[in-house]
Short mmCIF file of C-alpha atoms and ligand atoms in Angstrom, two decimals:
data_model
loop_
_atom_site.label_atom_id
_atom_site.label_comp_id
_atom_site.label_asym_id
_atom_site.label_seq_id
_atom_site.Cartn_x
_atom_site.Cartn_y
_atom_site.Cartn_z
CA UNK X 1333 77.75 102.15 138.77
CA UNK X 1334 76.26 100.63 135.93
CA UNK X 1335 74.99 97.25 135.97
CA UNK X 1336 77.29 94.63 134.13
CA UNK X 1337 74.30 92.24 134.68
CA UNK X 1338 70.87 92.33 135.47
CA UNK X 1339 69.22 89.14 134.69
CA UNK X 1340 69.97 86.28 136.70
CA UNK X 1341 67.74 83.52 137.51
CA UNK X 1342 68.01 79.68 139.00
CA UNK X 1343 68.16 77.22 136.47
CA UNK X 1344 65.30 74.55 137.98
CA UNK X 1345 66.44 72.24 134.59
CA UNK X 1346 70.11 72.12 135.15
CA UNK X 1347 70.36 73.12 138.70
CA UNK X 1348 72.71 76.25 137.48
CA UNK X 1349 71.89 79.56 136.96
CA UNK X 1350 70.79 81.64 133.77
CA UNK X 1351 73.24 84.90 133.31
CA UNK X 1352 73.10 87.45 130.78
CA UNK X 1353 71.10 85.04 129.32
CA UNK X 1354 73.58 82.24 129.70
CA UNK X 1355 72.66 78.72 131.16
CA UNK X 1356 75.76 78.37 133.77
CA UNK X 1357 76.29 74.72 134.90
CA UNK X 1358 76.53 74.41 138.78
CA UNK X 1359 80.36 72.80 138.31
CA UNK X 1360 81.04 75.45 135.63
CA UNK X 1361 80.53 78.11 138.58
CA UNK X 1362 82.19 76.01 141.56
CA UNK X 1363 85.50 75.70 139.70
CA UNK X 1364 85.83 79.60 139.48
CA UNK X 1365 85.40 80.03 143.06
CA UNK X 1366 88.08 82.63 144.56
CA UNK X 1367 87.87 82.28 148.16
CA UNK X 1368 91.04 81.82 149.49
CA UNK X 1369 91.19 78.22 150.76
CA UNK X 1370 90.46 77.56 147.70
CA UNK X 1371 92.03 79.48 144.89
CA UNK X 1372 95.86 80.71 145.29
CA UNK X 1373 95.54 84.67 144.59
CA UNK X 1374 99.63 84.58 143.91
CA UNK X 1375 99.86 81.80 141.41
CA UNK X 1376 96.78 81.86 140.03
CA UNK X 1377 95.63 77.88 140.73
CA UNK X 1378 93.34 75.95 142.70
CA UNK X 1379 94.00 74.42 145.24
CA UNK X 1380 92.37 71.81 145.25
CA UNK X 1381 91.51 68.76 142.33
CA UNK X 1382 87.66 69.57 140.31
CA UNK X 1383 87.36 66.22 139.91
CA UNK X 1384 86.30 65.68 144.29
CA UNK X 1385 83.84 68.04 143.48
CA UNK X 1386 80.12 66.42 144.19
CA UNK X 1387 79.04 65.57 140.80
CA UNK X 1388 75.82 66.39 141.92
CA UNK X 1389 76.10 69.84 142.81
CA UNK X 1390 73.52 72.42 142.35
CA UNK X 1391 72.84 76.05 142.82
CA UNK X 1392 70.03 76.46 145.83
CA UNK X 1393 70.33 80.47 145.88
CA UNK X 1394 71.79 83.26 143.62
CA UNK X 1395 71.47 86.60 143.98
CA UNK X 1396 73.43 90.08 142.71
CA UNK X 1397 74.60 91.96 145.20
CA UNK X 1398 77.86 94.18 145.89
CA UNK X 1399 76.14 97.39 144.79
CA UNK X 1400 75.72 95.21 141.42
CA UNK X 1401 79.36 93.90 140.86
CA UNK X 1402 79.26 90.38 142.58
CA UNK X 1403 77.14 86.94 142.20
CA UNK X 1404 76.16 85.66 145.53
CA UNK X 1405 75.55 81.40 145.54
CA UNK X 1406 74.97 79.21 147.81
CA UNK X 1407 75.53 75.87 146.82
CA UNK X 1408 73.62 72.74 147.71
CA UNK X 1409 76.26 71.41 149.95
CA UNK X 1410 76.16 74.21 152.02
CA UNK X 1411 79.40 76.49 150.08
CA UNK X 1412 78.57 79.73 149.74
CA UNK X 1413 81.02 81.99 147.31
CA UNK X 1414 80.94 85.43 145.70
CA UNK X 1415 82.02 85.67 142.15
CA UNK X 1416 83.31 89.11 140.80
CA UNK X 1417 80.57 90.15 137.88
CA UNK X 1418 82.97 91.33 135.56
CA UNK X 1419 85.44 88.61 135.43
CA UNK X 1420 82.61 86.17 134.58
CA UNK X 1421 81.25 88.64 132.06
CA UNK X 1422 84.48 88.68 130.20
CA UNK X 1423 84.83 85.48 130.13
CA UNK X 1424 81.36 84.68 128.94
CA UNK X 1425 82.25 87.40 126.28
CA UNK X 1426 79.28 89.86 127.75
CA UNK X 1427 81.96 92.48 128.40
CA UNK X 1428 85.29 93.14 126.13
CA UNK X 1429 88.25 91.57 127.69
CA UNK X 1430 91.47 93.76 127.57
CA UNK X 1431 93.35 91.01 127.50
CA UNK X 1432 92.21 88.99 124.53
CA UNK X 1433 95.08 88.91 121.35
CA UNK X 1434 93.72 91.13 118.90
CA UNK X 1435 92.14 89.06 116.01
CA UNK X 1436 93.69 88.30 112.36
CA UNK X 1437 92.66 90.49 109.44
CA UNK X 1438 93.55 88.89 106.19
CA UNK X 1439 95.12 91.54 103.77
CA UNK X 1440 96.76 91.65 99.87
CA UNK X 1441 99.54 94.25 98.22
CA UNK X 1442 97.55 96.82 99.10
CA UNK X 1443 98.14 97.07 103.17
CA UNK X 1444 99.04 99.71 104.54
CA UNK X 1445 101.66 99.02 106.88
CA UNK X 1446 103.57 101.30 109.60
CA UNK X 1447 107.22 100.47 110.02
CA UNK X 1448 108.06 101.09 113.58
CA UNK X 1449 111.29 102.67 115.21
CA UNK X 1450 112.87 100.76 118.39
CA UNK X 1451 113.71 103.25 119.96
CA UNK X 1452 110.44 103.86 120.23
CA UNK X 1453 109.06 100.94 121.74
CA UNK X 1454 110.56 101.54 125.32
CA UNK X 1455 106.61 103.12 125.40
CA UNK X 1456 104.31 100.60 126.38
CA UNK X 1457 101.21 102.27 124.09
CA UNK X 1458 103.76 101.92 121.14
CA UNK X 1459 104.43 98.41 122.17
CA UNK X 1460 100.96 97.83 122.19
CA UNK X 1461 100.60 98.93 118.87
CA UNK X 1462 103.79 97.08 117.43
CA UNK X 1463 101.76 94.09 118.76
CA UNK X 1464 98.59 94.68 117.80
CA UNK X 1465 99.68 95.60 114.05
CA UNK X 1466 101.70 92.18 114.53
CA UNK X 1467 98.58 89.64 115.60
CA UNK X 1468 96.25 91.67 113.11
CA UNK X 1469 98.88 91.10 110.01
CA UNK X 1470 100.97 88.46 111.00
CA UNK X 1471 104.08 90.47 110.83
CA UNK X 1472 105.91 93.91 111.99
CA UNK X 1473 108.52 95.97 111.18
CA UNK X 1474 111.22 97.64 113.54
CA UNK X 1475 113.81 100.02 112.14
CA UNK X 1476 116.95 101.15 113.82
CA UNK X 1477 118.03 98.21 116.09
CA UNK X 1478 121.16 97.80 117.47
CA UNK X 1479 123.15 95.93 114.45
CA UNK X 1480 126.26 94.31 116.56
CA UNK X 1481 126.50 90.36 115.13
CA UNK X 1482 124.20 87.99 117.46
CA UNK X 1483 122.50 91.19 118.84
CA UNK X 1484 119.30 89.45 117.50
CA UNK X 1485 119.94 87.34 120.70
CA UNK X 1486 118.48 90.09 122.87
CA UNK X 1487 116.35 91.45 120.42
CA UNK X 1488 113.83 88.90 119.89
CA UNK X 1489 114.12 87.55 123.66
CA UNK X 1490 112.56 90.92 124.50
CA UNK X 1491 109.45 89.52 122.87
CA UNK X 1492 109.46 85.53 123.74
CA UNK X 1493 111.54 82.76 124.45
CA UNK X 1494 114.15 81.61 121.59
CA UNK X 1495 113.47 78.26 120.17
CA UNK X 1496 116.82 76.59 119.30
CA UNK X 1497 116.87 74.32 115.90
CA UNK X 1498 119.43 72.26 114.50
CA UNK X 1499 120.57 75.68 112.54
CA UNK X 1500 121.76 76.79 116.09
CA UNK X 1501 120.08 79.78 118.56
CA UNK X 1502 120.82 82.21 115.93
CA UNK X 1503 121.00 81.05 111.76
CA UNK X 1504 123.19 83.29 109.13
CA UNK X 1505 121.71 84.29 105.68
CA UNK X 1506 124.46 85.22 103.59
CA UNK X 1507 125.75 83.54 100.66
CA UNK X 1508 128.86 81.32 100.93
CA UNK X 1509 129.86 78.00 99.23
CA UNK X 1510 128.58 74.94 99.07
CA UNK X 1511 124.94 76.11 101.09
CA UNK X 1512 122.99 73.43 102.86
CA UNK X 1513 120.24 75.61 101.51
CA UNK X 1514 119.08 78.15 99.01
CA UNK X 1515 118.29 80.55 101.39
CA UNK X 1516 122.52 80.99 101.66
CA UNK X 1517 122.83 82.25 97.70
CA UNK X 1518 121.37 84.96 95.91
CA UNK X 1519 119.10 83.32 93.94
CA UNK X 1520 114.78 84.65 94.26
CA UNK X 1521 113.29 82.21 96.77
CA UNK X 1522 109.77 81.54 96.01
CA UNK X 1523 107.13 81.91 99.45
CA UNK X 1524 107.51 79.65 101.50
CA UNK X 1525 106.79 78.76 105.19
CA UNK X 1526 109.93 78.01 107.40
CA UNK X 1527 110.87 74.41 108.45
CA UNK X 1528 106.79 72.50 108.24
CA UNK X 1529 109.56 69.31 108.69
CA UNK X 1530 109.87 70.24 112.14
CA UNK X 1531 108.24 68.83 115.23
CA UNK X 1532 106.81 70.85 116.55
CA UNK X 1533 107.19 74.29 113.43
CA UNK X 1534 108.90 77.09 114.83
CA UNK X 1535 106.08 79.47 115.10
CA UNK X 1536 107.28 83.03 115.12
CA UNK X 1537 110.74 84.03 112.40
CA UNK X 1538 112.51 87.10 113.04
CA UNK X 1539 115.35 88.57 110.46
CA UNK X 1540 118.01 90.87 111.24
CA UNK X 1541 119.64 92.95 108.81
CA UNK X 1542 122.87 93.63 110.04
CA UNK X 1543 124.90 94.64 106.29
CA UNK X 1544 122.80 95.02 102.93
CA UNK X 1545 125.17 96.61 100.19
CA UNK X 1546 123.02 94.68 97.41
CA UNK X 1547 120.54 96.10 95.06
CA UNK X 1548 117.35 93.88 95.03
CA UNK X 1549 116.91 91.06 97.57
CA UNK X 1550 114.00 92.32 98.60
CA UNK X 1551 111.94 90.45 101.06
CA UNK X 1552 108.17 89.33 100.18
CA UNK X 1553 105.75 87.99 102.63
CA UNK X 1554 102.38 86.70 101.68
CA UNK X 1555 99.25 86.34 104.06
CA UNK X 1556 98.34 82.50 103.59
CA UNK X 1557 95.13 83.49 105.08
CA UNK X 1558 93.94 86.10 102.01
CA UNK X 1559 95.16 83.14 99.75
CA UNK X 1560 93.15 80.29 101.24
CA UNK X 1561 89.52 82.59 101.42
CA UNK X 1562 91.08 83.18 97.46
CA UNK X 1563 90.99 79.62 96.81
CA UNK X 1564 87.96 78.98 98.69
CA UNK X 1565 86.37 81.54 96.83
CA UNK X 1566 87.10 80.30 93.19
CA UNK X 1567 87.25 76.38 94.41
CA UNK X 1568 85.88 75.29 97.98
CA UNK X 1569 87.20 71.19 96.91
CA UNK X 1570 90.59 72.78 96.12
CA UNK X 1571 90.59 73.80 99.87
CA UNK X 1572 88.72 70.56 101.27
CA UNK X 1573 91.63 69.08 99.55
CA UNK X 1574 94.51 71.43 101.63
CA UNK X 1575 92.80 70.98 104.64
CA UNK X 1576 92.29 67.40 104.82
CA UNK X 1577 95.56 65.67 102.73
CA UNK X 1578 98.02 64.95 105.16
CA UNK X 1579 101.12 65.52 103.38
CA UNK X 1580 104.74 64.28 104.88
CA UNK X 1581 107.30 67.23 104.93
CA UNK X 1582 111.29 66.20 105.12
CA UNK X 1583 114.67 67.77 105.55
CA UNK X 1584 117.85 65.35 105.17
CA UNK X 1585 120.87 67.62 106.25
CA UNK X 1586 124.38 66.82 107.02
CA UNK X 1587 123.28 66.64 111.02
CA UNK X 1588 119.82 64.83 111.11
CA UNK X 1589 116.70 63.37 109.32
CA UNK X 1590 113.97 65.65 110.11
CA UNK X 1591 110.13 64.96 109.62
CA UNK X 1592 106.65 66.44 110.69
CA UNK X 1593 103.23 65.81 108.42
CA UNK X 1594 100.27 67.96 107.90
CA UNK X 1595 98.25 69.26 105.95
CA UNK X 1596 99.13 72.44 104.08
CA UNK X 1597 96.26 74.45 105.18
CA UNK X 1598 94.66 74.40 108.73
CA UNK X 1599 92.30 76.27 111.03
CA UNK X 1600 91.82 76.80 114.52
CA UNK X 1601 88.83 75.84 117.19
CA UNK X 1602 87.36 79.33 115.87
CA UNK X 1603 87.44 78.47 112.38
CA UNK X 1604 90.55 80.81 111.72
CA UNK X 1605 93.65 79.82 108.94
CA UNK X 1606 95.68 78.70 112.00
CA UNK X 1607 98.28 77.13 110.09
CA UNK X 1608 100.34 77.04 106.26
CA UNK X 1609 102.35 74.62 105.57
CA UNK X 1610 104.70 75.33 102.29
CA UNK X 1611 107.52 74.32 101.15
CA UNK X 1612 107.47 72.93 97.70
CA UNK X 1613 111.51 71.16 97.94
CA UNK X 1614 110.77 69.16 101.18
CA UNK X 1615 107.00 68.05 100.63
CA UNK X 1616 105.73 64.03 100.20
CA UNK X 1617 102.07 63.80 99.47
CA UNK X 1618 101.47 59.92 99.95
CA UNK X 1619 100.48 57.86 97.22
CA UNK X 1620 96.83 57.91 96.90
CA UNK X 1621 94.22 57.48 94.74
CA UNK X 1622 95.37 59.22 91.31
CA UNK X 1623 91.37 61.27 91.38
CA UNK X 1624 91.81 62.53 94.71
CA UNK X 1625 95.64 63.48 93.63
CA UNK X 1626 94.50 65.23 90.68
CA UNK X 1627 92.38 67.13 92.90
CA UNK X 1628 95.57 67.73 95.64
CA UNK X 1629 97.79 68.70 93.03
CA UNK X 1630 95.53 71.02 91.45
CA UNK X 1631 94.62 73.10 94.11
CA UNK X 1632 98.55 72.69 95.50
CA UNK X 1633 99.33 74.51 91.93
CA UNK X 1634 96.86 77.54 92.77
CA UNK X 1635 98.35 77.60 96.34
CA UNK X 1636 101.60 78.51 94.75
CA UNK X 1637 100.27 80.39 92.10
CA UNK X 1638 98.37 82.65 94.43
CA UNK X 1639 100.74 82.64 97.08
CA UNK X 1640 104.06 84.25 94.14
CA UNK X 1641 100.99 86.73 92.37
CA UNK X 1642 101.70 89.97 93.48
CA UNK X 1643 98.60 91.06 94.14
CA UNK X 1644 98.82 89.39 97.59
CA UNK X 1645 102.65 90.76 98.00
CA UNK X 1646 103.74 92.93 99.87
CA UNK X 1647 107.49 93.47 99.31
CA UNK X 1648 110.30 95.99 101.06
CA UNK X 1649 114.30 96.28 101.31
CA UNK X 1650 116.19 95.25 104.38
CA UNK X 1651 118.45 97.89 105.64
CA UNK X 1652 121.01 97.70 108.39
CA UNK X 1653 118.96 97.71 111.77
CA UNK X 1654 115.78 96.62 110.01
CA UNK X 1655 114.09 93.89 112.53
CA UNK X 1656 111.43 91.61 110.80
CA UNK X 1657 108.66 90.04 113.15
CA UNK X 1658 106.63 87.42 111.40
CA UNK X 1659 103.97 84.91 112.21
CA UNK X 1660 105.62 81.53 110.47
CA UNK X 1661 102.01 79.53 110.64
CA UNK X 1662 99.85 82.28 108.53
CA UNK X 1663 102.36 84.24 106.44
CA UNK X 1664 104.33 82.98 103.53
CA UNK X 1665 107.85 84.89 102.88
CA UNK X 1666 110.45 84.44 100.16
CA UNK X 1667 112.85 87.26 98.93
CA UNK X 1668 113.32 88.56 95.15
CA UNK X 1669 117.19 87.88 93.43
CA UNK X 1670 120.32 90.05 94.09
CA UNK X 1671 123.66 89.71 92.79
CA UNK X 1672 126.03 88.57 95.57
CA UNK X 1673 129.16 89.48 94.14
CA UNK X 1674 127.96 93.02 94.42
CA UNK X 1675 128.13 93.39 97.83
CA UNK X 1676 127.34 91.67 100.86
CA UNK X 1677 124.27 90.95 102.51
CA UNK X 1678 124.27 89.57 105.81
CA UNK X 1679 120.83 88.70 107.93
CA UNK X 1680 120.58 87.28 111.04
CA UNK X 1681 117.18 85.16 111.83
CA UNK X 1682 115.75 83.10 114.90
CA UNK X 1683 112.87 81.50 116.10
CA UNK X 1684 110.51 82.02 119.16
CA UNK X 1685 107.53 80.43 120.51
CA UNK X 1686 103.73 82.58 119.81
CA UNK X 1687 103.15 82.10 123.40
CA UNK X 1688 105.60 85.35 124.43
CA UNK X 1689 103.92 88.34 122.54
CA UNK X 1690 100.69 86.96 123.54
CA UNK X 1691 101.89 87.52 127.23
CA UNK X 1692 103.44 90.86 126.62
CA UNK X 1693 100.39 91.97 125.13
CA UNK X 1694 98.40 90.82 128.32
CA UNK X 1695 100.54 92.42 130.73
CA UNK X 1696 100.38 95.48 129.09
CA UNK X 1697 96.77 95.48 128.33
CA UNK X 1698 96.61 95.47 132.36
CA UNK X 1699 98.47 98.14 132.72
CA UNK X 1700 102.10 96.97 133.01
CA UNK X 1701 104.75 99.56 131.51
CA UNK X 1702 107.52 96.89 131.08
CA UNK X 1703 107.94 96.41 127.85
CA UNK X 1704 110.29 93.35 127.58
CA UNK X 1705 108.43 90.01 128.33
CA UNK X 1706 109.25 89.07 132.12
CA UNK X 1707 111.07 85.80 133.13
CA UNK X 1708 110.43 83.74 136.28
CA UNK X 1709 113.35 83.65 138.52
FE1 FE2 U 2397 112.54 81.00 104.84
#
């Protein structure tokens, strides 16, 4: 076999070892030890607490051996432990990991986008690919689901775990009197991110057309990310001034007071948009100094500029069975007008955590051909 590895050497400074070129602190090894008094191979865990492990630890010999797949140390207090080679290599990023979420590509109204079919997706490669398409843009499209009412239910619990909201499991979007919000008429809504009051914001929306006799009412979705490199690009103190404003979001319905704050733009340990937050009917900036305001609200205008220009749009019609996937903390949606005394249009939507397509997409990147996320007994 080829080698995954073929420099290693002690590491007389730190007392680790040097991998791949990679200084490994002793600790850093000892706490990935998989010998079985030590590491449950069911579950996954240690068993045991890192923090009884001799803070003074060191490496005294390493070797490769296993016909080069394994790390052979012996440890200064005597432990000796064989590590597989490739699981440290992945996780040093020296070899690709299956398993890692495929990364965000920012993209404007010129994506090219593949609607998928669900009765397609009972093939784990197709899966795969509904997911992938959905980490890379943010969002996915299913045609041809089941359209019974509340069928979302079971939909969108194939991917994740539902996240209830004051709105209920399940929240209707069709118009009828007297809405508690604008999203129940058929007037344009402007992009927006779902619910940035909330504590903590629903991370993944799903809509389910289940009736559309309406011309128009088209839905729009935005990728926050393409607008904040745009505003970057032609301002970088307009976004300092999104990412570090901590502005107070609120929703006063007829069942609660709800409030989260934030700022509208923020990024992740990588450096990735990890987070939009926009809603221009429910956001409080605080009162501060009138020059760093001008500044906020300047910047807050091209946010909303850029974010409604629809050279970042994408836009398509909802038809019965149409299932939209999107990621609520990097895409903005909104939805152009229709006249409701057409016809009716009835969606369905929901909520679900980002944690359950990330582990579908693991299982099946290791080979599982389940393609409904799995649920502990
Ligand atoms: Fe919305």
């Amino acid at each position: 076999m080829t080698a995954i590895v073929t420099d290693l050497s002690t590491d007389a400074k730190t007392g680790g070892v040097i991998l791949g070129g990679k200084q490994l602190h002793p600790l850093w090894l000892r706490e990935r030890v998989q010998e079985t008094h030590a590491y449950d191979h069911y579950n996954h865990q240690r068993l045991y607490e890192h923090s009884g492990l001799d803070p003074t630890l060191k490496v005294k010999k390493a070797a490769i051996g296993g016909n080069s797949s394994t790390l052979l140390v012996k440890f200064s207090d005597g432990y000796e432990a064989v590590f597989e080679l490739s699981a440290l290599a992945k996780e040093l990023g020296i070899l690709d990991d299956p398993e890692s979420i495929p990364l965000p590509k920012s993209w404007d109204a010129s994506l090219p986008f593949k609607r998928f079919n669900w009765n397609d997706l009972d093939n784990p490669e197709e899966m795969k690919s509904l997911l992938t398409a959905y980490f890379e843009n943010a969002f996915c499209i299913m045609d041809d689901t089941p359209t019974e009412r509340d069928s979302l239910r079971s939909h969108s619990k194939r991917f994740g775990f539902l996240r209830e909201t004051n709105f209920g499991e399940l929240f209707n979007v069709e118009t009828k009197p007297n809405p508690s919000d604008l999203a129940y008429t058929d007037a344009a809504l402007a992009s927006h991110t779902d619910n940035p009051y909330r504590d903590p914001v629903p991370g993944i929306q799903y809509l389910h057309c289940l009736r559309n006799e309406v011309q128009g009412g088209l839905s729009t979705l935005v990728d926050g990310m393409a607008v904040a490199e745009a505003i970057g690009d032609e301002n970088p103190d307009w976004l300092d001034s999104l990412e570090n404003t901590i502005v107070r979001f609120r929703y006063q319905g007829p069942t609660g007071i709800y409030e989260s704050s934030g700022p509208l733009i923020s990024r992740d340990h990588r450096g990735y948009i990890s987070h939009i937050r926009f809603s221009s009917r429910v956001d409080f900036v605080p009162a501060l100094d009138p020059k760093i305001l001008d500044m906020f609200y300047a910047a807050r205008r091209r946010m909303h500029q850029l974010s409604n220009d629809l050279a970042f749009q994408i836009q398509f019609p909802f038809k019965p069975g149409t299932l939209l996937m999107m990621n609520n903390y990097r895409l903005f949606h909104g939805r152009t007008a229709f006249d409701g005394d057409l016809g009716y249009r009835h969606l369905q939507g929901c909520y679900i955590d980002h944690d359950g397509p990330q582990a579908l997409y693991r299982a099946l990147a290791n080979g599982s051909t389940n393609t409904h996320i799995l649920r502990e007994a």
